[in-house]
Amino acid sequence: MTTMIRPPALRPGTRVALVAAAGPMPEGGVDRAIDRVESLGWEAVPGDYCRCRHGYLAGTDVERAADFNRALRDPSIGAVWFLRGGYGTMRILDEIDWRALAENPKALIGFSDNTAVHLAAQRAGVVGFHGPHPHAPEFPRFARDELLRVLTVAEPAGVLPLAPDGPPRAETLAGGVAEGPLLGGNLSLLSATLGTPYAIRPEGAILFLEEVGEHPYRLDRLLSHLKLAGVLSAVAGIAVGGITETPVIEGIPSGMEVIRDRLGDLGIPVATGFPFGHIDDNWTLPMGVRARLDADAGTLALLEPAVA
């Protein structure tokens, strides 16, 4: 087993803090998130400032950090579910009480801009959960079941199922099988945190990547940054999820063509088309838990429990 600290499994009645660490919430988003938490049998605890707006942020840095720290320091809180992504989480990383998380571990759930939180939690030695946000208008049964399977059952999840409305299997870019700690998230955030104390520690990892709304040349630049920084040569394998809302421009390689070009010749197993990222049918992936990528079969398996 890896040495990461696993937070306690979520049980009926677990108090779940709702924190807006990045962008502001849309109309009705907080209420929808509260209803969603309660529909799962948990108690919603919205942050004091989660309905605030400060330009493109959900409140000032002080306010957003205060809500997050209050949740980390409160022993009655069993999980922190980030309301949405957007931008802004990086701005408060230095203000967060990561020692409180290590001393009183709890599940941190979210993705996109909240990749920065999960990278920081890795530094604290605590498993984080790359999963859907609770304010989203759609929460399909597949996403719900995968969230509960990882967060409420203290057993290895094994081979993760593919989405019922997605492709029948992931696409193999480079064959092979690899095992290692599962690390990754949003490509922009993985790139942006390089050179900081919160940068990914890629050695021997199964790297998972997702992105939304980036032009193909920007995807190329982000992947080239990871390559030049030594990330892509250090990992054991790569699983690619949703690369969505990429503009289609005549005469320009598509987003997936860029992915194939930059990742297909690394000499490690690589597969694409897994259900995570800015999509409705979204896996919940525990960061730091040992996983197996079988790029030949197009499968990803969790080999350890994600919770205690």
PDB file of C-alpha atoms in Angstrom:
ATOM      1  CA  MET A   1       0.000   0.000   0.000  1.00  0.00           C
ATOM      2  CA  THR A   2       1.095   3.569  -0.619  1.00  0.00           C
ATOM      3  CA  THR A   3       1.814   5.669   2.447  1.00  0.00           C
ATOM      4  CA  MET A   4      -0.784   8.344   1.701  1.00  0.00           C
ATOM      5  CA  ILE A   5      -3.192   9.229   4.507  1.00  0.00           C
ATOM      6  CA  ARG A   6      -6.714   8.080   3.629  1.00  0.00           C
ATOM      7  CA  PRO A   7      -9.574  10.172   5.013  1.00  0.00           C
ATOM      8  CA  PRO A   8     -12.459   8.398   6.740  1.00  0.00           C
ATOM      9  CA  ALA A   9     -15.190   6.996   4.522  1.00  0.00           C
ATOM     10  CA  LEU A  10     -18.313   9.119   4.247  1.00  0.00           C
ATOM     11  CA  ARG A  11     -21.274   7.695   6.139  1.00  0.00           C
ATOM     12  CA  PRO A  12     -24.953   8.636   6.399  1.00  0.00           C
ATOM     13  CA  GLY A  13     -25.109  11.953   8.237  1.00  0.00           C
ATOM     14  CA  THR A  14     -21.517  12.994   7.437  1.00  0.00           C
ATOM     15  CA  ARG A  15     -21.240  16.792   7.554  1.00  0.00           C
ATOM     16  CA  VAL A  16     -19.984  18.058   4.181  1.00  0.00           C
ATOM     17  CA  ALA A  17     -18.670  21.608   3.920  1.00  0.00           C
ATOM     18  CA  LEU A  18     -19.505  23.419   0.668  1.00  0.00           C
ATOM     19  CA  VAL A  19     -16.677  25.786  -0.238  1.00  0.00           C
ATOM     20  CA  ALA A  20     -16.294  28.118  -3.224  1.00  0.00           C
ATOM     21  CA  ALA A  21     -12.515  28.382  -3.537  1.00  0.00           C
ATOM     22  CA  ALA A  22     -12.431  29.613  -7.125  1.00  0.00           C
ATOM     23  CA  GLY A  23     -15.087  31.247  -9.332  1.00  0.00           C
ATOM     24  CA  PRO A  24     -18.439  32.733  -8.234  1.00  0.00           C
ATOM     25  CA  MET A  25     -21.550  30.615  -8.118  1.00  0.00           C
ATOM     26  CA  PRO A  26     -24.331  30.918 -10.701  1.00  0.00           C
ATOM     27  CA  GLU A  27     -27.860  31.748  -9.622  1.00  0.00           C
ATOM     28  CA  GLY A  28     -29.316  28.811  -7.702  1.00  0.00           C
ATOM     29  CA  GLY A  29     -26.029  26.908  -7.670  1.00  0.00           C
ATOM     30  CA  VAL A  30     -25.544  26.826  -3.904  1.00  0.00           C
ATOM     31  CA  ASP A  31     -29.113  25.704  -3.268  1.00  0.00           C
ATOM     32  CA  ARG A  32     -28.741  22.976  -5.892  1.00  0.00           C
ATOM     33  CA  ALA A  33     -25.521  21.819  -4.211  1.00  0.00           C
ATOM     34  CA  ILE A  34     -27.192  21.685  -0.793  1.00  0.00           C
ATOM     35  CA  ASP A  35     -30.013  19.572  -2.205  1.00  0.00           C
ATOM     36  CA  ARG A  36     -27.503  17.257  -3.873  1.00  0.00           C
ATOM     37  CA  VAL A  37     -25.506  16.688  -0.700  1.00  0.00           C
ATOM     38  CA  GLU A  38     -28.666  15.945   1.261  1.00  0.00           C
ATOM     39  CA  SER A  39     -29.928  13.577  -1.465  1.00  0.00           C
ATOM     40  CA  LEU A  40     -26.815  11.476  -0.818  1.00  0.00           C
ATOM     41  CA  GLY A  41     -27.670  11.189   2.867  1.00  0.00           C
ATOM     42  CA  TRP A  42     -25.148  13.737   4.130  1.00  0.00           C
ATOM     43  CA  GLU A  43     -25.558  17.066   5.915  1.00  0.00           C
ATOM     44  CA  ALA A  44     -24.642  20.158   3.881  1.00  0.00           C
ATOM     45  CA  VAL A  45     -22.669  22.914   5.634  1.00  0.00           C
ATOM     46  CA  PRO A  46     -22.345  25.865   3.214  1.00  0.00           C
ATOM     47  CA  GLY A  47     -19.459  28.257   3.796  1.00  0.00           C
ATOM     48  CA  ASP A  48     -20.169  31.737   5.107  1.00  0.00           C
ATOM     49  CA  TYR A  49     -18.906  33.337   1.904  1.00  0.00           C
ATOM     50  CA  CYS A  50     -19.898  30.762  -0.723  1.00  0.00           C
ATOM     51  CA  ARG A  51     -22.554  33.073  -2.218  1.00  0.00           C
ATOM     52  CA  CYS A  52     -20.167  36.029  -2.534  1.00  0.00           C
ATOM     53  CA  ARG A  53     -18.776  37.529  -5.727  1.00  0.00           C
ATOM     54  CA  HIS A  54     -15.607  39.553  -6.121  1.00  0.00           C
ATOM     55  CA  GLY A  55     -15.133  40.082  -9.844  1.00  0.00           C
ATOM     56  CA  TYR A  56     -14.267  36.687 -11.327  1.00  0.00           C
ATOM     57  CA  LEU A  57     -13.784  35.196  -7.855  1.00  0.00           C
ATOM     58  CA  ALA A  58     -16.210  33.801  -5.276  1.00  0.00           C
ATOM     59  CA  GLY A  59     -15.300  36.443  -2.702  1.00  0.00           C
ATOM     60  CA  THR A  60     -11.959  37.906  -1.765  1.00  0.00           C
ATOM     61  CA  ASP A  61      -8.924  35.720  -1.145  1.00  0.00           C
ATOM     62  CA  VAL A  62      -9.371  36.275   2.592  1.00  0.00           C
ATOM     63  CA  GLU A  63     -13.018  35.178   2.459  1.00  0.00           C
ATOM     64  CA  ARG A  64     -12.442  32.088   0.341  1.00  0.00           C
ATOM     65  CA  ALA A  65      -9.474  30.976   2.448  1.00  0.00           C
ATOM     66  CA  ALA A  66     -11.489  31.560   5.619  1.00  0.00           C
ATOM     67  CA  ASP A  67     -14.265  29.210   4.492  1.00  0.00           C
ATOM     68  CA  PHE A  68     -11.753  26.538   3.495  1.00  0.00           C
ATOM     69  CA  ASN A  69      -9.718  26.791   6.708  1.00  0.00           C
ATOM     70  CA  ARG A  70     -12.837  26.781   8.862  1.00  0.00           C
ATOM     71  CA  ALA A  71     -13.851  23.475   7.271  1.00  0.00           C
ATOM     72  CA  LEU A  72     -10.368  21.963   7.662  1.00  0.00           C
ATOM     73  CA  ARG A  73     -10.144  22.944  11.335  1.00  0.00           C
ATOM     74  CA  ASP A  74     -13.642  21.804  12.291  1.00  0.00           C
ATOM     75  CA  PRO A  75     -13.445  18.176  13.519  1.00  0.00           C
ATOM     76  CA  SER A  76     -17.178  17.717  12.881  1.00  0.00           C
ATOM     77  CA  ILE A  77     -16.698  18.195   9.131  1.00  0.00           C
ATOM     78  CA  GLY A  78     -16.089  14.916   7.293  1.00  0.00           C
ATOM     79  CA  ALA A  79     -15.526  16.238   3.775  1.00  0.00           C
ATOM     80  CA  VAL A  80     -15.054  19.437   1.783  1.00  0.00           C
ATOM     81  CA  TRP A  81     -16.897  19.503  -1.534  1.00  0.00           C
ATOM     82  CA  PHE A  82     -15.803  22.390  -3.734  1.00  0.00           C
ATOM     83  CA  LEU A  83     -18.789  24.015  -5.356  1.00  0.00           C
ATOM     84  CA  ARG A  84     -17.215  24.749  -8.732  1.00  0.00           C
ATOM     85  CA  GLY A  85     -13.998  25.477 -10.596  1.00  0.00           C
ATOM     86  CA  GLY A  86     -13.297  28.534 -12.700  1.00  0.00           C
ATOM     87  CA  TYR A  87     -10.239  30.363 -11.448  1.00  0.00           C
ATOM     88  CA  GLY A  88      -8.781  31.444  -8.136  1.00  0.00           C
ATOM     89  CA  THR A  89      -7.760  28.409  -6.117  1.00  0.00           C
ATOM     90  CA  MET A  90      -4.031  28.973  -6.718  1.00  0.00           C
ATOM     91  CA  ARG A  91      -4.341  32.433  -5.171  1.00  0.00           C
ATOM     92  CA  ILE A  92      -5.092  31.019  -1.709  1.00  0.00           C
ATOM     93  CA  LEU A  93      -2.862  27.931  -1.512  1.00  0.00           C
ATOM     94  CA  ASP A  94      -0.297  29.646   0.723  1.00  0.00           C
ATOM     95  CA  GLU A  95      -3.054  30.730   3.133  1.00  0.00           C
ATOM     96  CA  ILE A  96      -4.498  27.260   3.733  1.00  0.00           C
ATOM     97  CA  ASP A  97      -3.836  25.282   6.920  1.00  0.00           C
ATOM     98  CA  TRP A  98      -2.542  22.096   5.334  1.00  0.00           C
ATOM     99  CA  ARG A  99      -1.294  20.868   8.713  1.00  0.00           C
ATOM    100  CA  ALA A 100      -4.915  20.811   9.882  1.00  0.00           C
ATOM    101  CA  LEU A 101      -5.756  18.542   6.934  1.00  0.00           C
ATOM    102  CA  ALA A 102      -2.919  16.142   7.783  1.00  0.00           C
ATOM    103  CA  GLU A 103      -3.882  16.054  11.469  1.00  0.00           C
ATOM    104  CA  ASN A 104      -7.610  15.686  10.790  1.00  0.00           C
ATOM    105  CA  PRO A 105      -7.853  14.191   7.289  1.00  0.00           C
ATOM    106  CA  LYS A 106     -11.081  14.601   5.363  1.00  0.00           C
ATOM    107  CA  ALA A 107     -12.089  14.058   1.759  1.00  0.00           C
ATOM    108  CA  LEU A 108     -11.474  17.048  -0.530  1.00  0.00           C
ATOM    109  CA  ILE A 109     -13.688  16.674  -3.625  1.00  0.00           C
ATOM    110  CA  GLY A 110     -13.603  18.652  -6.874  1.00  0.00           C
ATOM    111  CA  PHE A 111     -11.788  19.059 -10.170  1.00  0.00           C
ATOM    112  CA  SER A 112     -10.809  21.634 -12.803  1.00  0.00           C
ATOM    113  CA  ASP A 113      -9.315  24.628 -10.961  1.00  0.00           C
ATOM    114  CA  ASN A 114      -9.435  22.596  -7.744  1.00  0.00           C
ATOM    115  CA  THR A 115      -6.635  20.449  -9.169  1.00  0.00           C
ATOM    116  CA  ALA A 116      -4.437  22.944  -7.310  1.00  0.00           C
ATOM    117  CA  VAL A 117      -5.992  21.854  -4.012  1.00  0.00           C
ATOM    118  CA  HIS A 118      -5.320  18.201  -4.735  1.00  0.00           C
ATOM    119  CA  LEU A 119      -1.702  18.906  -5.610  1.00  0.00           C
ATOM    120  CA  ALA A 120      -1.300  20.745  -2.313  1.00  0.00           C
ATOM    121  CA  ALA A 121      -2.993  17.879  -0.460  1.00  0.00           C
ATOM    122  CA  GLN A 122      -0.397  15.535  -1.995  1.00  0.00           C
ATOM    123  CA  ARG A 123       2.268  17.654  -0.350  1.00  0.00           C
ATOM    124  CA  ALA A 124       0.417  17.169   2.948  1.00  0.00           C
ATOM    125  CA  GLY A 125       0.308  13.418   2.309  1.00  0.00           C
ATOM    126  CA  VAL A 126      -3.495  13.154   2.098  1.00  0.00           C
ATOM    127  CA  VAL A 127      -5.543  11.473  -0.662  1.00  0.00           C
ATOM    128  CA  GLY A 128      -7.711  13.964  -2.590  1.00  0.00           C
ATOM    129  CA  PHE A 129     -10.659  13.205  -4.864  1.00  0.00           C
ATOM    130  CA  HIS A 130     -10.873  14.464  -8.438  1.00  0.00           C
ATOM    131  CA  GLY A 131     -14.618  14.334  -8.888  1.00  0.00           C
ATOM    132  CA  PRO A 132     -17.753  16.231  -9.971  1.00  0.00           C
ATOM    133  CA  HIS A 133     -18.891  19.511  -8.465  1.00  0.00           C
ATOM    134  CA  PRO A 134     -22.180  19.546  -6.558  1.00  0.00           C
ATOM    135  CA  HIS A 135     -23.686  22.641  -8.207  1.00  0.00           C
ATOM    136  CA  ALA A 136     -23.721  21.138 -11.711  1.00  0.00           C
ATOM    137  CA  PRO A 137     -27.201  21.008 -13.306  1.00  0.00           C
ATOM    138  CA  GLU A 138     -26.664  17.370 -14.304  1.00  0.00           C
ATOM    139  CA  PHE A 139     -25.599  14.584 -11.938  1.00  0.00           C
ATOM    140  CA  PRO A 140     -26.155  11.288 -13.782  1.00  0.00           C
ATOM    141  CA  ARG A 141     -26.503   8.021 -11.920  1.00  0.00           C
ATOM    142  CA  PHE A 142     -23.130   6.911 -13.291  1.00  0.00           C
ATOM    143  CA  ALA A 143     -21.329   9.893 -11.703  1.00  0.00           C
ATOM    144  CA  ARG A 144     -23.284   9.435  -8.474  1.00  0.00           C
ATOM    145  CA  ASP A 145     -22.498   5.729  -8.222  1.00  0.00           C
ATOM    146  CA  GLU A 146     -18.792   6.242  -8.939  1.00  0.00           C
ATOM    147  CA  LEU A 147     -18.580   9.012  -6.326  1.00  0.00           C
ATOM    148  CA  LEU A 148     -20.204   6.813  -3.686  1.00  0.00           C
ATOM    149  CA  ARG A 149     -18.164   3.755  -4.591  1.00  0.00           C
ATOM    150  CA  VAL A 150     -14.871   5.560  -4.022  1.00  0.00           C
ATOM    151  CA  LEU A 151     -15.871   7.720  -1.031  1.00  0.00           C
ATOM    152  CA  THR A 152     -18.023   5.352   1.025  1.00  0.00           C
ATOM    153  CA  VAL A 153     -16.437   1.900   0.583  1.00  0.00           C
ATOM    154  CA  ALA A 154     -13.058   1.198   2.201  1.00  0.00           C
ATOM    155  CA  GLU A 155     -12.089  -1.407  -0.389  1.00  0.00           C
ATOM    156  CA  PRO A 156     -10.231  -1.221  -3.721  1.00  0.00           C
ATOM    157  CA  ALA A 157     -12.662  -0.207  -6.461  1.00  0.00           C
ATOM    158  CA  GLY A 158     -10.903  -2.421  -9.023  1.00  0.00           C
ATOM    159  CA  VAL A 159     -11.431  -1.830 -12.739  1.00  0.00           C
ATOM    160  CA  LEU A 160     -13.497   1.331 -13.189  1.00  0.00           C
ATOM    161  CA  PRO A 161     -16.511   1.023 -15.502  1.00  0.00           C
ATOM    162  CA  LEU A 162     -16.840   3.124 -18.620  1.00  0.00           C
ATOM    163  CA  ALA A 163     -19.797   5.478 -18.986  1.00  0.00           C
ATOM    164  CA  PRO A 164     -22.932   3.871 -20.456  1.00  0.00           C
ATOM    165  CA  ASP A 165     -23.290   6.558 -23.141  1.00  0.00           C
ATOM    166  CA  GLY A 166     -19.583   6.774 -23.944  1.00  0.00           C
ATOM    167  CA  PRO A 167     -17.279   4.733 -26.180  1.00  0.00           C
ATOM    168  CA  PRO A 168     -17.193   0.976 -25.487  1.00  0.00           C
ATOM    169  CA  ARG A 169     -13.514   1.197 -24.559  1.00  0.00           C
ATOM    170  CA  ALA A 170     -10.713   3.707 -24.258  1.00  0.00           C
ATOM    171  CA  GLU A 171      -8.464   4.275 -27.271  1.00  0.00           C
ATOM    172  CA  THR A 172      -4.948   2.873 -27.105  1.00  0.00           C
ATOM    173  CA  LEU A 173      -2.302   5.418 -28.122  1.00  0.00           C
ATOM    174  CA  ALA A 174       0.636   3.358 -26.898  1.00  0.00           C
ATOM    175  CA  GLY A 175       0.258  -0.166 -25.556  1.00  0.00           C
ATOM    176  CA  GLY A 176       1.427  -1.654 -22.314  1.00  0.00           C
ATOM    177  CA  VAL A 177       0.539  -1.948 -18.638  1.00  0.00           C
ATOM    178  CA  ALA A 178       1.789   0.301 -15.825  1.00  0.00           C
ATOM    179  CA  GLU A 179       1.182   0.639 -12.098  1.00  0.00           C
ATOM    180  CA  GLY A 180       1.810   3.577  -9.801  1.00  0.00           C
ATOM    181  CA  PRO A 181       0.158   6.265  -7.687  1.00  0.00           C
ATOM    182  CA  LEU A 182      -2.661   7.999  -9.535  1.00  0.00           C
ATOM    183  CA  LEU A 183      -1.911  11.708  -9.971  1.00  0.00           C
ATOM    184  CA  GLY A 184      -3.071  14.458 -12.284  1.00  0.00           C
ATOM    185  CA  GLY A 185      -6.073  16.600 -13.085  1.00  0.00           C
ATOM    186  CA  ASN A 186      -6.562  19.675 -15.206  1.00  0.00           C
ATOM    187  CA  LEU A 187      -3.742  20.183 -17.680  1.00  0.00           C
ATOM    188  CA  SER A 188      -3.622  23.979 -17.250  1.00  0.00           C
ATOM    189  CA  LEU A 189      -3.268  23.681 -13.477  1.00  0.00           C
ATOM    190  CA  LEU A 190      -0.630  20.972 -13.697  1.00  0.00           C
ATOM    191  CA  SER A 191       1.351  23.285 -15.954  1.00  0.00           C
ATOM    192  CA  ALA A 192       0.735  26.436 -13.913  1.00  0.00           C
ATOM    193  CA  THR A 193       1.935  24.892 -10.648  1.00  0.00           C
ATOM    194  CA  LEU A 194       5.264  23.696 -12.043  1.00  0.00           C
ATOM    195  CA  GLY A 195       8.087  25.588 -10.360  1.00  0.00           C
ATOM    196  CA  THR A 196       6.013  26.080  -7.185  1.00  0.00           C
ATOM    197  CA  PRO A 197       6.012  24.067  -3.941  1.00  0.00           C
ATOM    198  CA  TYR A 198       2.735  22.515  -5.104  1.00  0.00           C
ATOM    199  CA  ALA A 199       4.023  21.029  -8.353  1.00  0.00           C
ATOM    200  CA  ILE A 200       3.145  17.440  -9.191  1.00  0.00           C
ATOM    201  CA  ARG A 201       5.598  14.777  -8.035  1.00  0.00           C
ATOM    202  CA  PRO A 202       5.448  12.602 -11.131  1.00  0.00           C
ATOM    203  CA  GLU A 203       8.012   9.870 -10.508  1.00  0.00           C
ATOM    204  CA  GLY A 204       6.443   6.496 -11.300  1.00  0.00           C
ATOM    205  CA  ALA A 205       2.896   7.872 -11.359  1.00  0.00           C
ATOM    206  CA  ILE A 206      -0.081   7.077 -13.527  1.00  0.00           C
ATOM    207  CA  LEU A 207      -0.768  10.573 -14.832  1.00  0.00           C
ATOM    208  CA  PHE A 208      -4.361  11.469 -15.688  1.00  0.00           C
ATOM    209  CA  LEU A 209      -5.175  14.562 -17.750  1.00  0.00           C
ATOM    210  CA  GLU A 210      -8.284  16.517 -18.709  1.00  0.00           C
ATOM    211  CA  GLU A 211      -8.906  19.951 -20.229  1.00  0.00           C
ATOM    212  CA  VAL A 212     -11.696  22.190 -21.482  1.00  0.00           C
ATOM    213  CA  GLY A 213     -11.965  25.052 -23.953  1.00  0.00           C
ATOM    214  CA  GLU A 214      -8.323  25.270 -25.031  1.00  0.00           C
ATOM    215  CA  HIS A 215      -7.238  25.888 -28.627  1.00  0.00           C
ATOM    216  CA  PRO A 216      -5.125  23.078 -30.095  1.00  0.00           C
ATOM    217  CA  TYR A 217      -1.938  25.173 -30.027  1.00  0.00           C
ATOM    218  CA  ARG A 218      -2.501  25.861 -26.334  1.00  0.00           C
ATOM    219  CA  LEU A 219      -2.870  22.139 -25.649  1.00  0.00           C
ATOM    220  CA  ASP A 220       0.401  21.676 -27.517  1.00  0.00           C
ATOM    221  CA  ARG A 221       2.078  24.342 -25.395  1.00  0.00           C
ATOM    222  CA  LEU A 222       0.793  22.889 -22.119  1.00  0.00           C
ATOM    223  CA  LEU A 223       1.926  19.381 -23.000  1.00  0.00           C
ATOM    224  CA  SER A 224       5.260  20.685 -24.259  1.00  0.00           C
ATOM    225  CA  HIS A 225       5.708  22.445 -20.907  1.00  0.00           C
ATOM    226  CA  LEU A 226       5.142  19.182 -19.041  1.00  0.00           C
ATOM    227  CA  LYS A 227       7.582  17.448 -21.368  1.00  0.00           C
ATOM    228  CA  LEU A 228      10.309  20.086 -20.993  1.00  0.00           C
ATOM    229  CA  ALA A 229       9.848  20.053 -17.211  1.00  0.00           C
ATOM    230  CA  GLY A 230      10.518  16.311 -17.121  1.00  0.00           C
ATOM    231  CA  VAL A 231       7.016  15.319 -16.064  1.00  0.00           C
ATOM    232  CA  LEU A 232       6.203  13.151 -19.072  1.00  0.00           C
ATOM    233  CA  SER A 233       9.509  11.280 -18.898  1.00  0.00           C
ATOM    234  CA  ALA A 234       9.028  10.545 -15.192  1.00  0.00           C
ATOM    235  CA  VAL A 235       5.543   9.018 -15.214  1.00  0.00           C
ATOM    236  CA  ALA A 236       4.818   5.334 -15.767  1.00  0.00           C
ATOM    237  CA  GLY A 237       1.698   5.774 -17.896  1.00  0.00           C
ATOM    238  CA  ILE A 238      -0.911   8.335 -18.966  1.00  0.00           C
ATOM    239  CA  ALA A 239      -4.729   8.177 -18.936  1.00  0.00           C
ATOM    240  CA  VAL A 240      -6.487  10.956 -20.851  1.00  0.00           C
ATOM    241  CA  GLY A 241     -10.071  11.921 -20.068  1.00  0.00           C
ATOM    242  CA  GLY A 242     -12.252  14.633 -21.558  1.00  0.00           C
ATOM    243  CA  ILE A 243     -10.533  17.101 -23.869  1.00  0.00           C
ATOM    244  CA  THR A 244     -13.709  19.086 -24.452  1.00  0.00           C
ATOM    245  CA  GLU A 245     -14.895  22.275 -26.141  1.00  0.00           C
ATOM    246  CA  THR A 246     -11.691  22.527 -28.162  1.00  0.00           C
ATOM    247  CA  PRO A 247     -12.284  24.868 -31.126  1.00  0.00           C
ATOM    248  CA  VAL A 248     -12.305  23.174 -34.513  1.00  0.00           C
ATOM    249  CA  ILE A 249     -10.359  25.235 -37.058  1.00  0.00           C
ATOM    250  CA  GLU A 250      -9.991  24.225 -40.699  1.00  0.00           C
ATOM    251  CA  GLY A 251      -6.441  23.268 -41.553  1.00  0.00           C
ATOM    252  CA  ILE A 252      -5.390  23.053 -37.881  1.00  0.00           C
ATOM    253  CA  PRO A 253      -4.876  19.762 -35.996  1.00  0.00           C
ATOM    254  CA  SER A 254      -7.734  18.887 -33.674  1.00  0.00           C
ATOM    255  CA  GLY A 255      -7.290  18.701 -29.929  1.00  0.00           C
ATOM    256  CA  MET A 256      -7.129  14.908 -30.026  1.00  0.00           C
ATOM    257  CA  GLU A 257      -4.623  15.006 -32.869  1.00  0.00           C
ATOM    258  CA  VAL A 258      -2.411  17.158 -30.656  1.00  0.00           C
ATOM    259  CA  ILE A 259      -2.812  14.653 -27.815  1.00  0.00           C
ATOM    260  CA  ARG A 260      -1.786  11.790 -30.100  1.00  0.00           C
ATOM    261  CA  ASP A 261       1.182  13.747 -31.439  1.00  0.00           C
ATOM    262  CA  ARG A 262       2.565  14.818 -28.053  1.00  0.00           C
ATOM    263  CA  LEU A 263       1.829  11.660 -26.032  1.00  0.00           C
ATOM    264  CA  GLY A 264       1.950   8.777 -28.485  1.00  0.00           C
ATOM    265  CA  ASP A 265       5.728   8.361 -28.721  1.00  0.00           C
ATOM    266  CA  LEU A 266       6.802   8.566 -25.071  1.00  0.00           C
ATOM    267  CA  GLY A 267       7.539   4.849 -24.748  1.00  0.00           C
ATOM    268  CA  ILE A 268       4.980   4.352 -21.947  1.00  0.00           C
ATOM    269  CA  PRO A 269       1.366   3.100 -21.928  1.00  0.00           C
ATOM    270  CA  VAL A 270      -1.096   5.830 -22.979  1.00  0.00           C
ATOM    271  CA  ALA A 271      -4.862   5.559 -23.497  1.00  0.00           C
ATOM    272  CA  THR A 272      -7.524   8.212 -24.105  1.00  0.00           C
ATOM    273  CA  GLY A 273     -11.279   8.550 -23.805  1.00  0.00           C
ATOM    274  CA  PHE A 274     -11.787   7.795 -20.117  1.00  0.00           C
ATOM    275  CA  PRO A 275     -14.845   9.344 -18.400  1.00  0.00           C
ATOM    276  CA  PHE A 276     -13.470  12.166 -16.302  1.00  0.00           C
ATOM    277  CA  GLY A 277     -13.187  15.895 -16.779  1.00  0.00           C
ATOM    278  CA  HIS A 278     -15.710  18.488 -17.929  1.00  0.00           C
ATOM    279  CA  ILE A 279     -18.346  15.894 -18.766  1.00  0.00           C
ATOM    280  CA  ASP A 280     -21.523  14.755 -17.012  1.00  0.00           C
ATOM    281  CA  ASP A 281     -20.544  11.075 -16.646  1.00  0.00           C
ATOM    282  CA  ASN A 282     -17.550  11.730 -14.430  1.00  0.00           C
ATOM    283  CA  TRP A 283     -15.378   9.299 -12.508  1.00  0.00           C
ATOM    284  CA  THR A 284     -14.187  10.184  -9.014  1.00  0.00           C
ATOM    285  CA  LEU A 285     -10.434   9.526  -9.004  1.00  0.00           C
ATOM    286  CA  PRO A 286      -8.476   9.327  -5.721  1.00  0.00           C
ATOM    287  CA  MET A 287      -5.153  11.132  -5.997  1.00  0.00           C
ATOM    288  CA  GLY A 288      -2.225   9.173  -4.565  1.00  0.00           C
ATOM    289  CA  VAL A 289      -3.900   5.757  -4.517  1.00  0.00           C
ATOM    290  CA  ARG A 290      -2.092   3.024  -6.426  1.00  0.00           C
ATOM    291  CA  ALA A 291      -3.638   2.280  -9.817  1.00  0.00           C
ATOM    292  CA  ARG A 292      -3.060   0.079 -12.871  1.00  0.00           C
ATOM    293  CA  LEU A 293      -3.398   1.402 -16.408  1.00  0.00           C
ATOM    294  CA  ASP A 294      -3.821  -1.280 -19.062  1.00  0.00           C
ATOM    295  CA  ALA A 295      -3.559   0.705 -22.274  1.00  0.00           C
ATOM    296  CA  ASP A 296      -3.987  -2.453 -24.380  1.00  0.00           C
ATOM    297  CA  ALA A 297      -7.342  -3.265 -22.792  1.00  0.00           C
ATOM    298  CA  GLY A 298      -8.275   0.400 -22.318  1.00  0.00           C
ATOM    299  CA  THR A 299      -8.878   0.052 -18.575  1.00  0.00           C
ATOM    300  CA  LEU A 300      -7.943   1.843 -15.372  1.00  0.00           C
ATOM    301  CA  ALA A 301      -8.116   0.015 -12.037  1.00  0.00           C
ATOM    302  CA  LEU A 302      -7.800   1.259  -8.449  1.00  0.00           C
ATOM    303  CA  LEU A 303      -5.695  -1.231  -6.513  1.00  0.00           C
ATOM    304  CA  GLU A 304      -6.076   0.234  -3.016  1.00  0.00           C
ATOM    305  CA  PRO A 305      -8.889   1.661  -0.912  1.00  0.00           C
ATOM    306  CA  ALA A 306      -9.251   5.414  -1.208  1.00  0.00           C
ATOM    307  CA  VAL A 307     -10.801   5.897   2.240  1.00  0.00           C
ATOM    308  CA  ALA A 308     -10.272   4.420   5.687  1.00  0.00           C
TER     309      ALA A 308
END
